[in-house]
PDB file of N, CA and C in Angstrom:
ATOM      1  N   SER A   1       0.836  -1.188   0.000  1.00  0.00           N
ATOM      2  CA  SER A   1       0.000   0.000   0.000  1.00  0.00           C
ATOM      3  C   SER A   1       0.877   1.245   0.000  1.00  0.00           C
ATOM      4  N   LEU A   2       0.280   2.361  -0.258  1.00  0.00           N
ATOM      5  CA  LEU A   2       0.987   3.627  -0.382  1.00  0.00           C
ATOM      6  C   LEU A   2       1.743   4.007   0.896  1.00  0.00           C
ATOM      7  N   HIS A   3       1.163   3.725   2.042  1.00  0.00           N
ATOM      8  CA  HIS A   3       1.764   4.127   3.317  1.00  0.00           C
ATOM      9  C   HIS A   3       2.376   2.962   4.092  1.00  0.00           C
ATOM     10  N   GLY A   4       2.496   1.814   3.483  1.00  0.00           N
ATOM     11  CA  GLY A   4       3.074   0.658   4.153  1.00  0.00           C
ATOM     12  C   GLY A   4       2.036  -0.133   4.928  1.00  0.00           C
ATOM     13  N   GLU A   5       2.481  -1.217   5.489  1.00  0.00           N
ATOM     14  CA  GLU A   5       1.606  -2.094   6.261  1.00  0.00           C
ATOM     15  C   GLU A   5       1.552  -1.645   7.719  1.00  0.00           C
ATOM     16  N   PRO A   6       0.408  -1.853   8.377  1.00  0.00           N
ATOM     17  CA  PRO A   6       0.335  -1.499   9.802  1.00  0.00           C
ATOM     18  C   PRO A   6       1.248  -2.407  10.628  1.00  0.00           C
ATOM     19  N   ASN A   7       1.818  -1.856  11.684  1.00  0.00           N
ATOM     20  CA  ASN A   7       2.655  -2.653  12.577  1.00  0.00           C
ATOM     21  C   ASN A   7       1.995  -2.740  13.957  1.00  0.00           C
ATOM     22  N   GLN A   8       2.682  -3.351  14.909  1.00  0.00           N
ATOM     23  CA  GLN A   8       2.093  -3.532  16.241  1.00  0.00           C
ATOM     24  C   GLN A   8       1.785  -2.197  16.909  1.00  0.00           C
ATOM     25  N   PHE A   9       2.544  -1.170  16.601  1.00  0.00           N
ATOM     26  CA  PHE A   9       2.324   0.135  17.233  1.00  0.00           C
ATOM     27  C   PHE A   9       1.059   0.802  16.693  1.00  0.00           C
ATOM     28  N   ILE A  10       0.792   0.620  15.399  1.00  0.00           N
ATOM     29  CA  ILE A  10      -0.448   1.144  14.802  1.00  0.00           C
ATOM     30  C   ILE A  10      -1.653   0.437  15.422  1.00  0.00           C
ATOM     31  N   PHE A  11      -1.576  -0.907  15.516  1.00  0.00           N
ATOM     32  CA  PHE A  11      -2.690  -1.644  16.116  1.00  0.00           C
ATOM     33  C   PHE A  11      -2.879  -1.249  17.585  1.00  0.00           C
ATOM     34  N   GLY A  12      -1.798  -1.052  18.293  1.00  0.00           N
ATOM     35  CA  GLY A  12      -1.881  -0.642  19.696  1.00  0.00           C
ATOM     36  C   GLY A  12      -2.543   0.717  19.842  1.00  0.00           C
ATOM     37  N   THR A  13      -2.204   1.641  18.958  1.00  0.00           N
ATOM     38  CA  THR A  13      -2.805   2.971  18.972  1.00  0.00           C
ATOM     39  C   THR A  13      -4.294   2.895  18.655  1.00  0.00           C
ATOM     40  N   MET A  14      -4.654   2.066  17.695  1.00  0.00           N
ATOM     41  CA  MET A  14      -6.070   1.888  17.357  1.00  0.00           C
ATOM     42  C   MET A  14      -6.841   1.299  18.539  1.00  0.00           C
ATOM     43  N   MET A  15      -6.236   0.336  19.241  1.00  0.00           N
ATOM     44  CA  MET A  15      -6.901  -0.252  20.412  1.00  0.00           C
ATOM     45  C   MET A  15      -7.120   0.803  21.496  1.00  0.00           C
ATOM     46  N   LYS A  16      -6.117   1.632  21.730  1.00  0.00           N
ATOM     47  CA  LYS A  16      -6.263   2.697  22.729  1.00  0.00           C
ATOM     48  C   LYS A  16      -7.400   3.636  22.352  1.00  0.00           C
ATOM     49  N   ALA A  17      -7.457   4.007  21.078  1.00  0.00           N
ATOM     50  CA  ALA A  17      -8.515   4.904  20.622  1.00  0.00           C
ATOM     51  C   ALA A  17      -9.890   4.266  20.807  1.00  0.00           C
ATOM     52  N   CYS A  18     -10.037   3.011  20.409  1.00  0.00           N
ATOM     53  CA  CYS A  18     -11.328   2.321  20.556  1.00  0.00           C
ATOM     54  C   CYS A  18     -11.725   2.212  22.023  1.00  0.00           C
ATOM     55  N   ASN A  19     -10.757   1.890  22.866  1.00  0.00           N
ATOM     56  CA  ASN A  19     -11.030   1.758  24.289  1.00  0.00           C
ATOM     57  C   ASN A  19     -11.465   3.092  24.893  1.00  0.00           C
ATOM     58  N   ASN A  20     -10.809   4.171  24.504  1.00  0.00           N
ATOM     59  CA  ASN A  20     -11.102   5.480  25.087  1.00  0.00           C
ATOM     60  C   ASN A  20     -12.319   6.169  24.486  1.00  0.00           C
ATOM     61  N   LEU A  21     -12.658   5.862  23.249  1.00  0.00           N
ATOM     62  CA  LEU A  21     -13.719   6.593  22.567  1.00  0.00           C
ATOM     63  C   LEU A  21     -15.039   5.842  22.447  1.00  0.00           C
ATOM     64  N   SER A  22     -15.059   4.549  22.745  1.00  0.00           N
ATOM     65  CA  SER A  22     -16.291   3.765  22.628  1.00  0.00           C
ATOM     66  C   SER A  22     -17.124   3.904  23.900  1.00  0.00           C
ATOM     67  N   ALA A  23     -18.299   4.480  23.746  1.00  0.00           N
ATOM     68  CA  ALA A  23     -19.191   4.645  24.898  1.00  0.00           C
ATOM     69  C   ALA A  23     -19.985   3.366  25.167  1.00  0.00           C
ATOM     70  N   ASP A  24     -20.249   2.618  24.106  1.00  0.00           N
ATOM     71  CA  ASP A  24     -21.057   1.408  24.203  1.00  0.00           C
ATOM     72  C   ASP A  24     -20.159   0.184  24.392  1.00  0.00           C
ATOM     73  N   ALA A  25     -20.407  -0.590  25.447  1.00  0.00           N
ATOM     74  CA  ALA A  25     -19.554  -1.744  25.774  1.00  0.00           C
ATOM     75  C   ALA A  25     -19.556  -2.794  24.666  1.00  0.00           C
ATOM     76  N   ALA A  26     -20.727  -3.079  24.098  1.00  0.00           N
ATOM     77  CA  ALA A  26     -20.808  -4.096  23.044  1.00  0.00           C
ATOM     78  C   ALA A  26     -20.015  -3.660  21.811  1.00  0.00           C
ATOM     79  N   GLU A  27     -20.125  -2.376  21.461  1.00  0.00           N
ATOM     80  CA  GLU A  27     -19.376  -1.857  20.313  1.00  0.00           C
ATOM     81  C   GLU A  27     -17.873  -1.903  20.596  1.00  0.00           C
ATOM     82  N   LYS A  28     -17.473  -1.543  21.807  1.00  0.00           N
ATOM     83  CA  LYS A  28     -16.058  -1.593  22.171  1.00  0.00           C
ATOM     84  C   LYS A  28     -15.531  -3.025  22.066  1.00  0.00           C
ATOM     85  N   ASN A  29     -16.282  -3.978  22.582  1.00  0.00           N
ATOM     86  CA  ASN A  29     -15.863  -5.383  22.504  1.00  0.00           C
ATOM     87  C   ASN A  29     -15.715  -5.827  21.051  1.00  0.00           C
ATOM     88  N   ARG A  30     -16.663  -5.418  20.207  1.00  0.00           N
ATOM     89  CA  ARG A  30     -16.611  -5.798  18.785  1.00  0.00           C
ATOM     90  C   ARG A  30     -15.370  -5.216  18.121  1.00  0.00           C
ATOM     91  N   LEU A  31     -15.091  -3.953  18.387  1.00  0.00           N
ATOM     92  CA  LEU A  31     -13.912  -3.311  17.801  1.00  0.00           C
ATOM     93  C   LEU A  31     -12.618  -3.934  18.330  1.00  0.00           C
ATOM     94  N   MET A  32     -12.551  -4.168  19.635  1.00  0.00           N
ATOM     95  CA  MET A  32     -11.349  -4.761  20.226  1.00  0.00           C
ATOM     96  C   MET A  32     -11.113  -6.168  19.678  1.00  0.00           C
ATOM     97  N   GLU A  33     -12.192  -6.942  19.523  1.00  0.00           N
ATOM     98  CA  GLU A  33     -12.058  -8.286  18.963  1.00  0.00           C
ATOM     99  C   GLU A  33     -11.541  -8.221  17.528  1.00  0.00           C
ATOM    100  N   SER A  34     -12.084  -7.317  16.727  1.00  0.00           N
ATOM    101  CA  SER A  34     -11.649  -7.186  15.339  1.00  0.00           C
ATOM    102  C   SER A  34     -10.162  -6.834  15.262  1.00  0.00           C
ATOM    103  N   LEU A  35      -9.732  -5.885  16.061  1.00  0.00           N
ATOM    104  CA  LEU A  35      -8.318  -5.495  16.069  1.00  0.00           C
ATOM    105  C   LEU A  35      -7.438  -6.634  16.567  1.00  0.00           C
ATOM    106  N   PHE A  36      -7.882  -7.338  17.607  1.00  0.00           N
ATOM    107  CA  PHE A  36      -7.118  -8.464  18.145  1.00  0.00           C
ATOM    108  C   PHE A  36      -6.961  -9.557  17.084  1.00  0.00           C
ATOM    109  N   LEU A  37      -8.048  -9.875  16.382  1.00  0.00           N
ATOM    110  CA  LEU A  37      -7.999 -10.910  15.335  1.00  0.00           C
ATOM    111  C   LEU A  37      -7.038 -10.513  14.219  1.00  0.00           C
ATOM    112  N   GLN A  38      -7.121  -9.259  13.775  1.00  0.00           N
ATOM    113  CA  GLN A  38      -6.222  -8.793  12.710  1.00  0.00           C
ATOM    114  C   GLN A  38      -4.759  -8.830  13.169  1.00  0.00           C
ATOM    115  N   THR A  39      -4.540  -8.444  14.415  1.00  0.00           N
ATOM    116  CA  THR A  39      -3.184  -8.447  14.963  1.00  0.00           C
ATOM    117  C   THR A  39      -2.609  -9.863  14.973  1.00  0.00           C
ATOM    118  N   CYS A  40      -3.395 -10.819  15.465  1.00  0.00           N
ATOM    119  CA  CYS A  40      -2.923 -12.212  15.525  1.00  0.00           C
ATOM    120  C   CYS A  40      -2.706 -12.782  14.127  1.00  0.00           C
ATOM    121  N   LYS A  41      -3.632 -12.485  13.223  1.00  0.00           N
ATOM    122  CA  LYS A  41      -3.530 -12.990  11.853  1.00  0.00           C
ATOM    123  C   LYS A  41      -2.248 -12.501  11.175  1.00  0.00           C
ATOM    124  N   ARG A  42      -1.844 -11.279  11.477  1.00  0.00           N
ATOM    125  CA  ARG A  42      -0.644 -10.691  10.876  1.00  0.00           C
ATOM    126  C   ARG A  42       0.634 -11.007  11.663  1.00  0.00           C
ATOM    127  N   GLY A  43       0.492 -11.746  12.769  1.00  0.00           N
ATOM    128  CA  GLY A  43       1.658 -12.092  13.577  1.00  0.00           C
ATOM    129  C   GLY A  43       2.225 -10.907  14.333  1.00  0.00           C
ATOM    130  N   LEU A  44       1.357  -9.961  14.718  1.00  0.00           N
ATOM    131  CA  LEU A  44       1.798  -8.726  15.349  1.00  0.00           C
ATOM    132  C   LEU A  44       1.337  -8.576  16.803  1.00  0.00           C
ATOM    133  N   LEU A  45       0.993  -9.686  17.447  1.00  0.00           N
ATOM    134  CA  LEU A  45       0.542  -9.606  18.840  1.00  0.00           C
ATOM    135  C   LEU A  45       1.737  -9.319  19.751  1.00  0.00           C
ATOM    136  N   SER A  46       1.742  -8.143  20.336  1.00  0.00           N
ATOM    137  CA  SER A  46       2.813  -7.762  21.264  1.00  0.00           C
ATOM    138  C   SER A  46       2.306  -7.862  22.698  1.00  0.00           C
ATOM    139  N   ARG A  47       3.217  -7.754  23.639  1.00  0.00           N
ATOM    140  CA  ARG A  47       2.859  -7.755  25.058  1.00  0.00           C
ATOM    141  C   ARG A  47       1.864  -6.626  25.354  1.00  0.00           C
ATOM    142  N   SER A  48       2.122  -5.466  24.775  1.00  0.00           N
ATOM    143  CA  SER A  48       1.262  -4.301  24.995  1.00  0.00           C
ATOM    144  C   SER A  48      -0.151  -4.526  24.449  1.00  0.00           C
ATOM    145  N   ILE A  49      -0.256  -5.064  23.255  1.00  0.00           N
ATOM    146  CA  ILE A  49      -1.568  -5.305  22.651  1.00  0.00           C
ATOM    147  C   ILE A  49      -2.341  -6.348  23.448  1.00  0.00           C
ATOM    148  N   LEU A  50      -1.682  -7.419  23.854  1.00  0.00           N
ATOM    149  CA  LEU A  50      -2.355  -8.426  24.669  1.00  0.00           C
ATOM    150  C   LEU A  50      -2.865  -7.788  25.957  1.00  0.00           C
ATOM    151  N   GLY A  51      -2.039  -6.998  26.602  1.00  0.00           N
ATOM    152  CA  GLY A  51      -2.450  -6.342  27.842  1.00  0.00           C
ATOM    153  C   GLY A  51      -3.628  -5.408  27.641  1.00  0.00           C
ATOM    154  N   GLN A  52      -3.587  -4.632  26.577  1.00  0.00           N
ATOM    155  CA  GLN A  52      -4.703  -3.724  26.286  1.00  0.00           C
ATOM    156  C   GLN A  52      -5.991  -4.497  26.059  1.00  0.00           C
ATOM    157  N   PHE A  53      -5.898  -5.583  25.291  1.00  0.00           N
ATOM    158  CA  PHE A  53      -7.081  -6.396  25.007  1.00  0.00           C
ATOM    159  C   PHE A  53      -7.652  -6.973  26.300  1.00  0.00           C
ATOM    160  N   LEU A  54      -6.788  -7.498  27.156  1.00  0.00           N
ATOM    161  CA  LEU A  54      -7.256  -8.101  28.412  1.00  0.00           C
ATOM    162  C   LEU A  54      -7.850  -7.063  29.356  1.00  0.00           C
ATOM    163  N   ARG A  55      -7.273  -5.878  29.400  1.00  0.00           N
ATOM    164  CA  ARG A  55      -7.791  -4.820  30.281  1.00  0.00           C
ATOM    165  C   ARG A  55      -9.097  -4.223  29.777  1.00  0.00           C
ATOM    166  N   ALA A  56      -9.249  -4.136  28.461  1.00  0.00           N
ATOM    167  CA  ALA A  56     -10.393  -3.425  27.877  1.00  0.00           C
ATOM    168  C   ALA A  56     -11.635  -4.289  27.701  1.00  0.00           C
ATOM    169  N   THR A  57     -11.479  -5.602  27.810  1.00  0.00           N
ATOM    170  CA  THR A  57     -12.623  -6.491  27.587  1.00  0.00           C
ATOM    171  C   THR A  57     -12.858  -7.362  28.823  1.00  0.00           C
ATOM    172  N   PRO A  58     -14.110  -7.777  29.032  1.00  0.00           N
ATOM    173  CA  PRO A  58     -14.401  -8.671  30.164  1.00  0.00           C
ATOM    174  C   PRO A  58     -13.642  -9.994  30.028  1.00  0.00           C
ATOM    175  N   ASP A  59     -13.273 -10.572  31.155  1.00  0.00           N
ATOM    176  CA  ASP A  59     -12.477 -11.800  31.171  1.00  0.00           C
ATOM    177  C   ASP A  59     -13.123 -12.918  30.350  1.00  0.00           C
ATOM    178  N   GLU A  60     -14.418 -13.107  30.517  1.00  0.00           N
ATOM    179  CA  GLU A  60     -15.114 -14.176  29.789  1.00  0.00           C
ATOM    180  C   GLU A  60     -15.054 -13.941  28.279  1.00  0.00           C
ATOM    181  N   PHE A  61     -15.182 -12.689  27.870  1.00  0.00           N
ATOM    182  CA  PHE A  61     -15.139 -12.331  26.445  1.00  0.00           C
ATOM    183  C   PHE A  61     -13.750 -12.578  25.862  1.00  0.00           C
ATOM    184  N   SER A  62     -12.712 -12.083  26.547  1.00  0.00           N
ATOM    185  CA  SER A  62     -11.349 -12.258  26.023  1.00  0.00           C
ATOM    186  C   SER A  62     -10.970 -13.734  25.964  1.00  0.00           C
ATOM    187  N   THR A  63     -11.384 -14.501  26.951  1.00  0.00           N
ATOM    188  CA  THR A  63     -11.108 -15.943  26.943  1.00  0.00           C
ATOM    189  C   THR A  63     -11.755 -16.604  25.733  1.00  0.00           C
ATOM    190  N   LYS A  64     -13.018 -16.254  25.472  1.00  0.00           N
ATOM    191  CA  LYS A  64     -13.745 -16.821  24.329  1.00  0.00           C
ATOM    192  C   LYS A  64     -13.045 -16.484  23.009  1.00  0.00           C
ATOM    193  N   VAL A  65     -12.607 -15.246  22.860  1.00  0.00           N
ATOM    194  CA  VAL A  65     -11.929 -14.821  21.629  1.00  0.00           C
ATOM    195  C   VAL A  65     -10.618 -15.587  21.446  1.00  0.00           C
ATOM    196  N   ILE A  66      -9.823 -15.656  22.506  1.00  0.00           N
ATOM    197  CA  ILE A  66      -8.516 -16.327  22.422  1.00  0.00           C
ATOM    198  C   ILE A  66      -8.685 -17.818  22.153  1.00  0.00           C
ATOM    199  N   LEU A  67      -9.627 -18.466  22.844  1.00  0.00           N
ATOM    200  CA  LEU A  67      -9.882 -19.892  22.604  1.00  0.00           C
ATOM    201  C   LEU A  67     -10.409 -20.117  21.185  1.00  0.00           C
ATOM    202  N   GLY A  68     -11.246 -19.193  20.701  1.00  0.00           N
ATOM    203  CA  GLY A  68     -11.802 -19.305  19.350  1.00  0.00           C
ATOM    204  C   GLY A  68     -10.740 -19.239  18.263  1.00  0.00           C
ATOM    205  N   LEU A  69      -9.636 -18.594  18.580  1.00  0.00           N
ATOM    206  CA  LEU A  69      -8.520 -18.507  17.630  1.00  0.00           C
ATOM    207  C   LEU A  69      -7.579 -19.710  17.733  1.00  0.00           C
ATOM    208  N   GLY A  70      -7.828 -20.573  18.703  1.00  0.00           N
ATOM    209  CA  GLY A  70      -6.992 -21.762  18.847  1.00  0.00           C
ATOM    210  C   GLY A  70      -5.870 -21.622  19.852  1.00  0.00           C
ATOM    211  N   GLY A  71      -5.955 -20.620  20.701  1.00  0.00           N
ATOM    212  CA  GLY A  71      -4.942 -20.431  21.736  1.00  0.00           C
ATOM    213  C   GLY A  71      -5.574 -20.472  23.108  1.00  0.00           C
ATOM    214  N   SER A  72      -4.797 -20.162  24.103  1.00  0.00           N
ATOM    215  CA  SER A  72      -5.301 -19.980  25.454  1.00  0.00           C
ATOM    216  C   SER A  72      -4.442 -18.904  26.096  1.00  0.00           C
ATOM    217  N   LYS A  73      -4.903 -18.383  27.211  1.00  0.00           N
ATOM    218  CA  LYS A  73      -4.139 -17.317  27.863  1.00  0.00           C
ATOM    219  C   LYS A  73      -2.796 -17.827  28.374  1.00  0.00           C
ATOM    220  N   ARG A  74      -2.684 -19.135  28.571  1.00  0.00           N
ATOM    221  CA  ARG A  74      -1.424 -19.724  29.021  1.00  0.00           C
ATOM    222  C   ARG A  74      -0.589 -20.278  27.870  1.00  0.00           C
ATOM    223  N   ASP A  75      -1.175 -20.342  26.682  1.00  0.00           N
ATOM    224  CA  ASP A  75      -0.470 -20.891  25.521  1.00  0.00           C
ATOM    225  C   ASP A  75      -0.825 -20.068  24.285  1.00  0.00           C
ATOM    226  N   LEU A  76      -0.027 -19.046  24.022  1.00  0.00           N
ATOM    227  CA  LEU A  76      -0.247 -18.180  22.871  1.00  0.00           C
ATOM    228  C   LEU A  76       0.559 -18.727  21.693  1.00  0.00           C
ATOM    229  N   PRO A  77      -0.115 -19.118  20.604  1.00  0.00           N
ATOM    230  CA  PRO A  77       0.619 -19.660  19.455  1.00  0.00           C
ATOM    231  C   PRO A  77       1.698 -18.686  18.959  1.00  0.00           C
ATOM    232  N   SER A  78       2.866 -19.208  18.661  1.00  0.00           N
ATOM    233  CA  SER A  78       3.980 -18.366  18.213  1.00  0.00           C
ATOM    234  C   SER A  78       3.651 -17.658  16.898  1.00  0.00           C
ATOM    235  N   ASP A  79       2.749 -18.231  16.124  1.00  0.00           N
ATOM    236  CA  ASP A  79       2.336 -17.609  14.868  1.00  0.00           C
ATOM    237  C   ASP A  79       1.708 -16.232  15.108  1.00  0.00           C
ATOM    238  N   TRP A  80       1.088 -16.041  16.259  1.00  0.00           N
ATOM    239  CA  TRP A  80       0.416 -14.778  16.587  1.00  0.00           C
ATOM    240  C   TRP A  80       1.418 -13.638  16.785  1.00  0.00           C
ATOM    241  N   HIS A  81       2.655 -13.967  17.118  1.00  0.00           N
ATOM    242  CA  HIS A  81       3.655 -12.914  17.362  1.00  0.00           C
ATOM    243  C   HIS A  81       4.925 -13.134  16.545  1.00  0.00           C
ATOM    244  N   ARG A  82       4.780 -13.814  15.420  1.00  0.00           N
ATOM    245  CA  ARG A  82       5.931 -14.159  14.581  1.00  0.00           C
ATOM    246  C   ARG A  82       6.653 -12.940  14.004  1.00  0.00           C
ATOM    247  N   ASN A  83       5.975 -11.811  13.879  1.00  0.00           N
ATOM    248  CA  ASN A  83       6.577 -10.611  13.293  1.00  0.00           C
ATOM    249  C   ASN A  83       6.893  -9.536  14.330  1.00  0.00           C
ATOM    250  N   VAL A  84       6.977  -9.936  15.596  1.00  0.00           N
ATOM    251  CA  VAL A  84       7.240  -8.998  16.690  1.00  0.00           C
ATOM    252  C   VAL A  84       8.656  -9.244  17.212  1.00  0.00           C
ATOM    253  N   GLU A  85       9.404  -8.172  17.437  1.00  0.00           N
ATOM    254  CA  GLU A  85      10.739  -8.303  18.015  1.00  0.00           C
ATOM    255  C   GLU A  85      10.645  -8.984  19.371  1.00  0.00           C
ATOM    256  N   ARG A  86      11.669  -9.757  19.706  1.00  0.00           N
ATOM    257  CA  ARG A  86      11.668 -10.532  20.949  1.00  0.00           C
ATOM    258  C   ARG A  86      11.312  -9.678  22.173  1.00  0.00           C
ATOM    259  N   LYS A  87      11.853  -8.466  22.268  1.00  0.00           N
ATOM    260  CA  LYS A  87      11.631  -7.637  23.458  1.00  0.00           C
ATOM    261  C   LYS A  87      10.175  -7.196  23.612  1.00  0.00           C
ATOM    262  N   TYR A  88       9.378  -7.299  22.542  1.00  0.00           N
ATOM    263  CA  TYR A  88       7.968  -6.906  22.602  1.00  0.00           C
ATOM    264  C   TYR A  88       7.014  -8.102  22.639  1.00  0.00           C
ATOM    265  N   LYS A  89       7.561  -9.320  22.538  1.00  0.00           N
ATOM    266  CA  LYS A  89       6.701 -10.509  22.482  1.00  0.00           C
ATOM    267  C   LYS A  89       5.889 -10.657  23.769  1.00  0.00           C
ATOM    268  N   PRO A  90       4.666 -11.172  23.637  1.00  0.00           N
ATOM    269  CA  PRO A  90       3.812 -11.327  24.824  1.00  0.00           C
ATOM    270  C   PRO A  90       4.262 -12.471  25.712  1.00  0.00           C
ATOM    271  N   THR A  91       3.987 -12.335  26.989  1.00  0.00           N
ATOM    272  CA  THR A  91       4.199 -13.404  27.964  1.00  0.00           C
ATOM    273  C   THR A  91       2.834 -13.989  28.275  1.00  0.00           C
ATOM    274  N   PRO A  92       2.657 -15.302  28.141  1.00  0.00           N
ATOM    275  CA  PRO A  92       1.353 -15.875  28.451  1.00  0.00           C
ATOM    276  C   PRO A  92       0.902 -15.515  29.866  1.00  0.00           C
ATOM    277  N   VAL A  93      -0.383 -15.282  30.014  1.00  0.00           N
ATOM    278  CA  VAL A  93      -0.950 -14.963  31.321  1.00  0.00           C
ATOM    279  C   VAL A  93      -0.805 -16.190  32.214  1.00  0.00           C
ATOM    280  N   GLY A  94      -0.439 -15.953  33.461  1.00  0.00           N
ATOM    281  CA  GLY A  94      -0.231 -17.066  34.381  1.00  0.00           C
ATOM    282  C   GLY A  94       1.241 -17.268  34.661  1.00  0.00           C
ATOM    283  N   ARG A  95       2.083 -16.743  33.777  1.00  0.00           N
ATOM    284  CA  ARG A  95       3.525 -16.779  33.993  1.00  0.00           C
ATOM    285  C   ARG A  95       3.946 -15.403  34.480  1.00  0.00           C
ATOM    286  N   ASP A  96       5.066 -15.317  35.086  1.00  0.00           N
ATOM    287  CA  ASP A  96       5.567 -14.067  35.646  1.00  0.00           C
ATOM    288  C   ASP A  96       4.574 -13.538  36.680  1.00  0.00           C
ATOM    289  N   HIS A  97       3.972 -12.371  36.398  1.00  0.00           N
ATOM    290  CA  HIS A  97       3.128 -11.732  37.398  1.00  0.00           C
ATOM    291  C   HIS A  97       1.651 -11.801  37.067  1.00  0.00           C
ATOM    292  N   ASP A  98       1.269 -12.702  36.178  1.00  0.00           N
ATOM    293  CA  ASP A  98      -0.128 -12.903  35.814  1.00  0.00           C
ATOM    294  C   ASP A  98      -0.725 -11.648  35.197  1.00  0.00           C
ATOM    295  N   ARG A  99      -2.025 -11.519  35.253  1.00  0.00           N
ATOM    296  CA  ARG A  99      -2.752 -10.453  34.561  1.00  0.00           C
ATOM    297  C   ARG A  99      -2.373  -9.063  35.074  1.00  0.00           C
ATOM    298  N   ASP A 100      -1.990  -8.942  36.336  1.00  0.00           N
ATOM    299  CA  ASP A 100      -1.638  -7.644  36.903  1.00  0.00           C
ATOM    300  C   ASP A 100      -0.453  -7.013  36.192  1.00  0.00           C
ATOM    301  N   ARG A 101       0.332  -7.824  35.546  1.00  0.00           N
ATOM    302  CA  ARG A 101       1.525  -7.330  34.861  1.00  0.00           C
ATOM    303  C   ARG A 101       1.148  -6.411  33.710  1.00  0.00           C
ATOM    304  N   TYR A 102      -0.002  -6.627  33.118  1.00  0.00           N
ATOM    305  CA  TYR A 102      -0.401  -5.877  31.932  1.00  0.00           C
ATOM    306  C   TYR A 102      -1.036  -4.620  32.375  1.00  0.00           C
TER     307      TYR A 102
END
């Protein structure tokens, strides 16, 4: 494309905007899910994006989305973050400091 492909920072910025500007919870969840799916599909899931997704959506909703993609909060497929530098790669929830870390 004319301006290049979106990277993890673009997706992270979009998630922040959706989280801050969506007044309706259902609409926010729909937007966050769409961004999360696109991020994983492109291999751009970073620690920051995972944290934003988990903080911005109800636990039951985020679990359903992650399981629906074939992962779990304790086992994130490497394909989801294949294009992310090591220092930005996500840590599965349950390791290190759990959800509070995000």
